[in-house]
PDB file of C-alpha atoms (C1' of nucleotides) in Angstrom:
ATOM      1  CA  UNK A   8     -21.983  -8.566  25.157  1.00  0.00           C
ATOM      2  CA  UNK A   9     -22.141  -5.161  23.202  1.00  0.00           C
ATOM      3  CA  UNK A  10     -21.257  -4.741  20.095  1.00  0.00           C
ATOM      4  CA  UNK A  11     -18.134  -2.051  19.598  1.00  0.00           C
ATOM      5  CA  UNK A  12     -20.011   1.202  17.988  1.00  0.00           C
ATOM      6  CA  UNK A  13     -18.901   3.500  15.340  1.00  0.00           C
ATOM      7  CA  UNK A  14     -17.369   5.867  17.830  1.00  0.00           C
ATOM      8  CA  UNK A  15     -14.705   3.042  18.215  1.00  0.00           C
ATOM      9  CA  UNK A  16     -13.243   2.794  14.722  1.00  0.00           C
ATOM     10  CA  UNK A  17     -13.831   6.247  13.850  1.00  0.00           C
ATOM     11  CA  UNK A  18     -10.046   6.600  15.559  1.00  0.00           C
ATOM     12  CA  UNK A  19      -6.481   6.349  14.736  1.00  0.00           C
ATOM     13  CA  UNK A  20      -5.474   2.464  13.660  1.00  0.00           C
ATOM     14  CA  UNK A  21      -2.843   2.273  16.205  1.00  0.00           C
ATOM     15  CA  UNK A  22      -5.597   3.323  19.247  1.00  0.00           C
ATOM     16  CA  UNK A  23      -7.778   0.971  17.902  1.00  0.00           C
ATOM     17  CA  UNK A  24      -5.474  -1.786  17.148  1.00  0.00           C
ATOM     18  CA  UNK A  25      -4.639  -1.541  21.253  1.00  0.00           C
ATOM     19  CA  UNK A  26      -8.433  -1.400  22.240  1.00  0.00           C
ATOM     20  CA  UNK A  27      -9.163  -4.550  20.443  1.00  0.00           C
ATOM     21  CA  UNK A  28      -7.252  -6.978  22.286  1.00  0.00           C
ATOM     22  CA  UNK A  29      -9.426  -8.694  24.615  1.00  0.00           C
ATOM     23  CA  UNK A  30     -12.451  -8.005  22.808  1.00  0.00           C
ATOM     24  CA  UNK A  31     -14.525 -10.735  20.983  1.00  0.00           C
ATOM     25  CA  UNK A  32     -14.861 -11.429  17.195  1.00  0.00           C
ATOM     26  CA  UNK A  33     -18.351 -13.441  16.735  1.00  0.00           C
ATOM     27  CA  UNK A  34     -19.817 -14.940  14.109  1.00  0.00           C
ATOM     28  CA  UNK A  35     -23.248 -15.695  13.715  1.00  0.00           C
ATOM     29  CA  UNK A  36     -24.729 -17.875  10.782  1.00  0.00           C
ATOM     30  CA  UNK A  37     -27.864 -19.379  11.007  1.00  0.00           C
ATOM     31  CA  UNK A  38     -26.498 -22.811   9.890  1.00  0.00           C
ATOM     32  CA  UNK A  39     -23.540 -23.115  12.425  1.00  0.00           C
ATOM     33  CA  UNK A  40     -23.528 -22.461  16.094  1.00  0.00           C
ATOM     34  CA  UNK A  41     -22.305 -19.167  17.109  1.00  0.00           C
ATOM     35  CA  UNK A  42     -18.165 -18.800  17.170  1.00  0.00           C
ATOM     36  CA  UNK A  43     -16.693 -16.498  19.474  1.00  0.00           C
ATOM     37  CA  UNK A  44     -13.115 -15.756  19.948  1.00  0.00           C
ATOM     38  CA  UNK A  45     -10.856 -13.377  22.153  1.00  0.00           C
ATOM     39  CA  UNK A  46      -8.563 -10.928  19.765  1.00  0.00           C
ATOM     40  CA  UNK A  47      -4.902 -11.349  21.549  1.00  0.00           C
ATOM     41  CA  UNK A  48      -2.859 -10.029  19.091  1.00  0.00           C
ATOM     42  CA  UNK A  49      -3.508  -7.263  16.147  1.00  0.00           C
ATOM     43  CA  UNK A  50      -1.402  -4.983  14.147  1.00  0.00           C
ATOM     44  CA  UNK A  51      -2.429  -0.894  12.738  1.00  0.00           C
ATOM     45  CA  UNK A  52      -1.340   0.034   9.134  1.00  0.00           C
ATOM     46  CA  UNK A  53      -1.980   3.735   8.050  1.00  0.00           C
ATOM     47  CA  UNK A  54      -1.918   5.321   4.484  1.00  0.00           C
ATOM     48  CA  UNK A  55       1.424   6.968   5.597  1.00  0.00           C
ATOM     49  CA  UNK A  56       3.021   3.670   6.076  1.00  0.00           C
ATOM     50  CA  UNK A  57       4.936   1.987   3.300  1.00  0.00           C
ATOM     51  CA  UNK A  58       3.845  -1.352   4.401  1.00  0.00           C
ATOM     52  CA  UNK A  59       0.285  -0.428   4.139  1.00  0.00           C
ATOM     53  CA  UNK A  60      -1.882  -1.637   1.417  1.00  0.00           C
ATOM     54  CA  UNK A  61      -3.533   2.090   1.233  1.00  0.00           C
ATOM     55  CA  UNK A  62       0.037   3.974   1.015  1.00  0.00           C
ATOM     56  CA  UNK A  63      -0.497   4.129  -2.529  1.00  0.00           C
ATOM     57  CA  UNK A  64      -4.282   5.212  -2.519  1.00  0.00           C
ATOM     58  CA  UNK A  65      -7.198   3.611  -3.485  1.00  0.00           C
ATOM     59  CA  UNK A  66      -7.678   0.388  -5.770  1.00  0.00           C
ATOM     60  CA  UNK A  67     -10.147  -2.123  -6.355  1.00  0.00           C
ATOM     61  CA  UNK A  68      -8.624  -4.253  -3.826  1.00  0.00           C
ATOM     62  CA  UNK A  69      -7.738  -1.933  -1.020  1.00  0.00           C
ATOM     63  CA  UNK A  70     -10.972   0.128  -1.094  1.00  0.00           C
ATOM     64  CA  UNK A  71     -12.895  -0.753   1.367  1.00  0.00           C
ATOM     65  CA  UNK A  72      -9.829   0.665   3.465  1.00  0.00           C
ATOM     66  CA  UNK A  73     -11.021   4.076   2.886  1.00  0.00           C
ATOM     67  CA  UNK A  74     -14.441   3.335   3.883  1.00  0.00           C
ATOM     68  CA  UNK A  75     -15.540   4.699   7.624  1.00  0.00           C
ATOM     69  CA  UNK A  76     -14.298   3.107  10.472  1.00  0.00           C
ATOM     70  CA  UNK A  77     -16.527   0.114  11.307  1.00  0.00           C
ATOM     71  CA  UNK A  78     -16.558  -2.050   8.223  1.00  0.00           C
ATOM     72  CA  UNK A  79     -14.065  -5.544   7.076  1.00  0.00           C
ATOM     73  CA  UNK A  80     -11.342  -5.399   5.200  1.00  0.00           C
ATOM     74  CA  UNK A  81     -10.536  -9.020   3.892  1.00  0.00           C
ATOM     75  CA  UNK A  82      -7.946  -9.811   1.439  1.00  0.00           C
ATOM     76  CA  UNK A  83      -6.441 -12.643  -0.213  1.00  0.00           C
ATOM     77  CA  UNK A  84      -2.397 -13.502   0.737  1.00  0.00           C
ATOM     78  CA  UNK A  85       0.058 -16.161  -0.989  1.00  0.00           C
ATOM     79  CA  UNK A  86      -2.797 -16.896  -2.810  1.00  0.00           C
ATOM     80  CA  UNK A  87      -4.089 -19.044   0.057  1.00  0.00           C
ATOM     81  CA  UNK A  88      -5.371 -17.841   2.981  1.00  0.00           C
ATOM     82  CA  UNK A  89      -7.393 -14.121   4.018  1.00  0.00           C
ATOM     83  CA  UNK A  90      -6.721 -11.537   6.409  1.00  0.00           C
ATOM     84  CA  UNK A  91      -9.218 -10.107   8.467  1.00  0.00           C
ATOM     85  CA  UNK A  92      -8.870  -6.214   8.967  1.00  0.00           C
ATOM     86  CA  UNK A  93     -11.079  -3.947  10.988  1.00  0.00           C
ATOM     87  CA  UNK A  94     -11.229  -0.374   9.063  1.00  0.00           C
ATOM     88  CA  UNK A  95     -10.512   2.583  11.367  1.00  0.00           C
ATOM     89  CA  UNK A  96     -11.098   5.954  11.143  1.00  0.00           C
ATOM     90  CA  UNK A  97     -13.150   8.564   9.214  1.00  0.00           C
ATOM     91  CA  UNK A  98     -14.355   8.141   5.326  1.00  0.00           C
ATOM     92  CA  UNK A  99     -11.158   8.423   3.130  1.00  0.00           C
ATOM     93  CA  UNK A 100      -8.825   7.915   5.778  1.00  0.00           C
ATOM     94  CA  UNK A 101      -7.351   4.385   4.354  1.00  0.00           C
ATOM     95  CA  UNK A 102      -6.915   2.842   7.607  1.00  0.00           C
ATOM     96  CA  UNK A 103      -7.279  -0.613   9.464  1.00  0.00           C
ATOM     97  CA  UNK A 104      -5.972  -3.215  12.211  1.00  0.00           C
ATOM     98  CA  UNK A 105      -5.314  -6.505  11.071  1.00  0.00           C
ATOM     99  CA  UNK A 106      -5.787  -8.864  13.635  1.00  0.00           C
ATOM    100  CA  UNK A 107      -3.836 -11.447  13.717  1.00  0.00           C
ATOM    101  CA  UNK A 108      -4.559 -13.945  16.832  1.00  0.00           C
ATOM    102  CA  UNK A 109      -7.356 -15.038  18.655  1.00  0.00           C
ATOM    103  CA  UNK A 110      -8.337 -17.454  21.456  1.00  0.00           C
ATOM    104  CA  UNK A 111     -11.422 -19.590  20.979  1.00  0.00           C
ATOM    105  CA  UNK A 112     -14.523 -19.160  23.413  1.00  0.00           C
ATOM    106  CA  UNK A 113     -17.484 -20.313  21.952  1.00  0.00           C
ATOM    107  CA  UNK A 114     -17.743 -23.015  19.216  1.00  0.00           C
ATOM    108  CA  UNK A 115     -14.214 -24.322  19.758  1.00  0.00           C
ATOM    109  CA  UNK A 116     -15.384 -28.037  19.180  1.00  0.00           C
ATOM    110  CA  UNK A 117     -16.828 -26.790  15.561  1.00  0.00           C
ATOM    111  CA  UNK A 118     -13.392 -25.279  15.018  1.00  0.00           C
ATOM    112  CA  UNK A 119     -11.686 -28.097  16.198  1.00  0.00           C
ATOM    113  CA  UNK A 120     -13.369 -30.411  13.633  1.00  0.00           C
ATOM    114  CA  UNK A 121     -13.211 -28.209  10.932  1.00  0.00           C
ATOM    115  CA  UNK A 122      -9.723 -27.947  10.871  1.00  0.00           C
ATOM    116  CA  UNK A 123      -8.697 -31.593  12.283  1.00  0.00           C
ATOM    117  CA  UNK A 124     -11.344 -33.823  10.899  1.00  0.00           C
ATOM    118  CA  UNK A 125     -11.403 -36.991  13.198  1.00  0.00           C
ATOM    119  CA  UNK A 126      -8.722 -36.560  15.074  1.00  0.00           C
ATOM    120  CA  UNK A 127      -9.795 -36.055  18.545  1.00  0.00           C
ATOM    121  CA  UNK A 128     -10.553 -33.161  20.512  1.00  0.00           C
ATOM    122  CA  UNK A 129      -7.118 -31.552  22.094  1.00  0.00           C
ATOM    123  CA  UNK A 130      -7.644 -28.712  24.420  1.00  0.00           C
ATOM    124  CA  UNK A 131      -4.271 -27.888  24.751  1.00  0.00           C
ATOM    125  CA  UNK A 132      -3.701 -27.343  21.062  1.00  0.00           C
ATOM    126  CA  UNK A 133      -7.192 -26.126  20.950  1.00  0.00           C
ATOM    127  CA  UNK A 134      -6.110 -22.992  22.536  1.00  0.00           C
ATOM    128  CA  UNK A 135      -3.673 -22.048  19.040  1.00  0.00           C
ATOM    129  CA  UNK A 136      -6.297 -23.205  16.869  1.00  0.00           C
ATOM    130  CA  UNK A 137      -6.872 -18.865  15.294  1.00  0.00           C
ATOM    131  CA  UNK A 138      -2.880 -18.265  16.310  1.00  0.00           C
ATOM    132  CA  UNK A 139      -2.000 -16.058  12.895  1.00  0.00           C
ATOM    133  CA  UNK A 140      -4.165 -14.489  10.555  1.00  0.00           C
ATOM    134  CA  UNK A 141      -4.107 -17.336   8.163  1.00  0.00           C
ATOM    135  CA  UNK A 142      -5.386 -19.760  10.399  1.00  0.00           C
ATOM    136  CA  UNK A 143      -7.718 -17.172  12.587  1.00  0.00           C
ATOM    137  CA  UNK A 144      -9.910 -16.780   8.829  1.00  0.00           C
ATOM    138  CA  UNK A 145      -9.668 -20.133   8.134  1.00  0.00           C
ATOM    139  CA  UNK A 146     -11.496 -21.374  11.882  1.00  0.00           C
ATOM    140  CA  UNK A 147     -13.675 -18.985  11.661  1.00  0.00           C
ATOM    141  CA  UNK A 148     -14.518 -19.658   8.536  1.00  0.00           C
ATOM    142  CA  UNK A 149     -13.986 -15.243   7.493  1.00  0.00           C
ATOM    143  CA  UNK A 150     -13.706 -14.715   3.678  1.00  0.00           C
ATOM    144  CA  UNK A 151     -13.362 -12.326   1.355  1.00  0.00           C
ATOM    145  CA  UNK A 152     -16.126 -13.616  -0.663  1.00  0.00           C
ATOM    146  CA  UNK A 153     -18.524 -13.373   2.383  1.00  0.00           C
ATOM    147  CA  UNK A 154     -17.343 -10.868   4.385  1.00  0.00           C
ATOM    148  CA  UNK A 155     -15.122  -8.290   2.766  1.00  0.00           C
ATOM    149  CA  UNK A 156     -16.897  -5.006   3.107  1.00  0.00           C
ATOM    150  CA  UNK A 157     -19.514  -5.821   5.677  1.00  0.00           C
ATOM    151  CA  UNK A 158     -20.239  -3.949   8.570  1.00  0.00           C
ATOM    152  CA  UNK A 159     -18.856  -5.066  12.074  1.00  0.00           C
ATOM    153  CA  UNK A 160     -21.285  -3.003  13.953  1.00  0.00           C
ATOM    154  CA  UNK A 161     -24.246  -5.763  13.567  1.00  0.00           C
ATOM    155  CA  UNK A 162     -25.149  -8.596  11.407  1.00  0.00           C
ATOM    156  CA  UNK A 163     -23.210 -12.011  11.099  1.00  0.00           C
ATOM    157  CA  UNK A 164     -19.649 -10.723  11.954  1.00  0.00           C
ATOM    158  CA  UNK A 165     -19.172  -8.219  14.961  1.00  0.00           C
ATOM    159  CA  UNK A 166     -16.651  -7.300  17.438  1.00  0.00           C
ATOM    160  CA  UNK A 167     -17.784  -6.677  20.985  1.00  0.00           C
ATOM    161  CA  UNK A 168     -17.031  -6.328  24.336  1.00  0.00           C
ATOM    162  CA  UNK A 169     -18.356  -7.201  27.757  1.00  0.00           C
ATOM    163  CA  UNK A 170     -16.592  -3.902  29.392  1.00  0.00           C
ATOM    164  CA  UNK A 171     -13.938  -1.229  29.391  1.00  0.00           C
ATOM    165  CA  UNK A 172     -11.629  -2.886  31.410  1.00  0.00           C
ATOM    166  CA  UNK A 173      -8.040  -3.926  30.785  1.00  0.00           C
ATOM    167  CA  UNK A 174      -7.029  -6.352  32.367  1.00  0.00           C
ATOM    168  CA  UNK A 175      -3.909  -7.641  30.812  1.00  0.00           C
ATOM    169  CA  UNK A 176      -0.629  -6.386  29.812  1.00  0.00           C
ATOM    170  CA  UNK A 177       0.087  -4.933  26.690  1.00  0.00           C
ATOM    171  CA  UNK A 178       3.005  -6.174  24.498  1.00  0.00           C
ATOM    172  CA  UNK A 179       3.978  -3.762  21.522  1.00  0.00           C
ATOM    173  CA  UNK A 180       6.450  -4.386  19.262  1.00  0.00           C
ATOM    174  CA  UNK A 181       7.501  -4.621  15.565  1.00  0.00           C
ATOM    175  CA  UNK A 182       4.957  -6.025  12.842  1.00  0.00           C
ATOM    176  CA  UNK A 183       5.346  -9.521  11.601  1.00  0.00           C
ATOM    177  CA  UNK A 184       5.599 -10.891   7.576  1.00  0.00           C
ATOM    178  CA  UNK A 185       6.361  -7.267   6.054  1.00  0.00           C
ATOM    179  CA  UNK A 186       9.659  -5.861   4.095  1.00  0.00           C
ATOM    180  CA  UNK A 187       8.597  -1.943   4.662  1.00  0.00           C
ATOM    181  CA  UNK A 188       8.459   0.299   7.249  1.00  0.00           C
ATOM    182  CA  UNK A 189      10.010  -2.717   9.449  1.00  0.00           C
ATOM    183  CA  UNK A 190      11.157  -0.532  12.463  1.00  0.00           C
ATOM    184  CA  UNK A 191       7.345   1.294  13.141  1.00  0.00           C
ATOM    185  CA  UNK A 192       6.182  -0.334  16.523  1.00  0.00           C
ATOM    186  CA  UNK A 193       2.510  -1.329  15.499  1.00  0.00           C
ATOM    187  CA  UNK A 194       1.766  -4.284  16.217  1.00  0.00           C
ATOM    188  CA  UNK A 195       0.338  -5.461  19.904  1.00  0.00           C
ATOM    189  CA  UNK A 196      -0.470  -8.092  21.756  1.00  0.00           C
ATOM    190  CA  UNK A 197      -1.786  -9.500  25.114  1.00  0.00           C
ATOM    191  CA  UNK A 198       1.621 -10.521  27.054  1.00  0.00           C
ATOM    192  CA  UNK A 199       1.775 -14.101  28.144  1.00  0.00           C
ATOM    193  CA  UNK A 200      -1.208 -15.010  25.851  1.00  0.00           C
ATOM    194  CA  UNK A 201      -0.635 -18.881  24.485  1.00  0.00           C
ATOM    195  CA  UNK A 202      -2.669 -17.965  21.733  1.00  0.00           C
ATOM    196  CA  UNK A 203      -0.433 -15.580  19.745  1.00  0.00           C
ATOM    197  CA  UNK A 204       1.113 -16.404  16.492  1.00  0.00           C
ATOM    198  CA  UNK A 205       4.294 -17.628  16.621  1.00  0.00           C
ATOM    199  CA  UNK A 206       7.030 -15.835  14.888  1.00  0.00           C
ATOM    200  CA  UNK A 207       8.398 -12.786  16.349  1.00  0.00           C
TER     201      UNK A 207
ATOM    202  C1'  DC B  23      14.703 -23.913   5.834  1.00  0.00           C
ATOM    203  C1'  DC B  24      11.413 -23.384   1.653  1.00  0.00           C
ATOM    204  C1'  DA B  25       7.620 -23.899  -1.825  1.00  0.00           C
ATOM    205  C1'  DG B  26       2.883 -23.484  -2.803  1.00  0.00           C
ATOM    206  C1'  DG B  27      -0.607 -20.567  -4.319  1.00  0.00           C
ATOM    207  C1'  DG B  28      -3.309 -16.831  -6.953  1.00  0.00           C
ATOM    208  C1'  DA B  29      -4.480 -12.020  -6.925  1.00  0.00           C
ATOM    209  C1'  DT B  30      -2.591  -7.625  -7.462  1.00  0.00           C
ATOM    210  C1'  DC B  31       0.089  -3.891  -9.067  1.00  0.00           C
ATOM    211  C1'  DC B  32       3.473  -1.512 -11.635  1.00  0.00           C
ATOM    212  C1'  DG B  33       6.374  -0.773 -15.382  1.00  0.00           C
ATOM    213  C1'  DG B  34       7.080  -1.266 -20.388  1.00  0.00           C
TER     214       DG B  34
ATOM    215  C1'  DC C   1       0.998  -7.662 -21.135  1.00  0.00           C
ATOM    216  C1'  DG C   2       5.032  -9.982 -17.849  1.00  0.00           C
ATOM    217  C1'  DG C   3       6.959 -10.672 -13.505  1.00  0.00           C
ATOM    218  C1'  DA C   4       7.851  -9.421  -8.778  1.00  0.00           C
ATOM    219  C1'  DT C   5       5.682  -9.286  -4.689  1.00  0.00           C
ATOM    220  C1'  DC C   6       2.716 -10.385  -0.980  1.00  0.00           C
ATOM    221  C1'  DC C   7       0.125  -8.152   6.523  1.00  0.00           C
ATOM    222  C1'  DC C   8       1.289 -16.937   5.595  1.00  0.00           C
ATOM    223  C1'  DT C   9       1.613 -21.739   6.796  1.00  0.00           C
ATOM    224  C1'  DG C  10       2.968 -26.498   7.308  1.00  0.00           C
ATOM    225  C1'  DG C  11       6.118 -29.790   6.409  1.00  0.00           C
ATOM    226  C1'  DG C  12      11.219 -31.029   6.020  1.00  0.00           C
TER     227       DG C  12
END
DNA sequence: CCAGGGATCCGG
DNA sequence: CGGATCCCTGGG
């Protein structure tokens, strides 16, 4: 599988934020095997939107946001768990996808133990085990201490794709956990996928 | 339903 | 500085 190129982020959140579902977050450590999971649901915040971290320009936190298209943007929430953004768009821009659900392919057993120590392997719940951003980090074992700012484009964390081809239906519909900008249609998802977070 | 959890940001 | 808020989750 190829990795996604610059050419791919360097475009609008929302386009991006579409493109991304049914490509392939992997991570590759030298300790660990390889994880590899299929993006089925993602959401695009822009520096124009109130319930974007940029809309208020650049901070310490958010800055990697205005960074070019291509890099993480991970950031600490309820003081527990990290989101995992892709950044979209040209330098200065202040925009990324957050993606939100994935579906295990490769390394699910390592996930699986991670998360449920000893209790044995269940394929059926297997399939939620990266179902919200929270939990999609966590499995994967993304953090902000590792991996915010890093490039997607090669290296441990990458996004990538084994073709241009669509072959799903896509779901759009209002974003999930935010107070602002509540009626903007940006978040997508595969339709019919078990693996997307829950509340909608 | 609701509380935990800690960083962040803004106003004073 | 204080305190409100936050792109969430799991357990009642």
């Amino acid at each position: 599988m190829q990795a996604l190129d610059r050419g791919f982020y360097l475009r609008g959140a929302e386009e991006v934020a579409r493109d991304l579902l049914g490509t392939y977050i992997v991570l590759e450590t030298e300790r660990k095997t390889p994880l590899a999971a299929r993006i089925v649901e993602t959401e695009a915040y822009t520096r124009d939107d109130p319930a974007s971290h940029s809309f208020r320009g650049a901070t310490a936190r958010n800055e990697v946001m205005f960074r070019e298209g291509g890099s993480a943007y991970v950031y600490l929430i309820y003081g527990i768990y990290e989101c995992f953004n892709a950044v979209t768009g040209p330098e200065g821009d202040g925009e990324a996808v957050l993606v939100r659900a994935a579906e295990p392919v490769d390394g699910i057993l390592t996930i699986w133990n991670t998360r449920f120590p000893g209790i044995p392997f269940d394929p059926v719940r297997a399939v939620r085990l990266l179902s919200g951003p929270g939990l999609l980090t966590r499995g994967l074992g993304i953090t902000r201490a590792r991996h915010n700012g890093i490039s997607l484009l090669s290296g441990e964390l990458t996004i990538r794709t084994d073709g241009p081809f669509r072959s799903f239906e896509l779901y759009a519909g209002p974003r999930i956990g935010i107070t602002k900008a509540v009626g903007l249609i940006r978040r997508f998802s595969i339709s019919g996928s078990r693996a997307v977070s829950r509340r909608t």
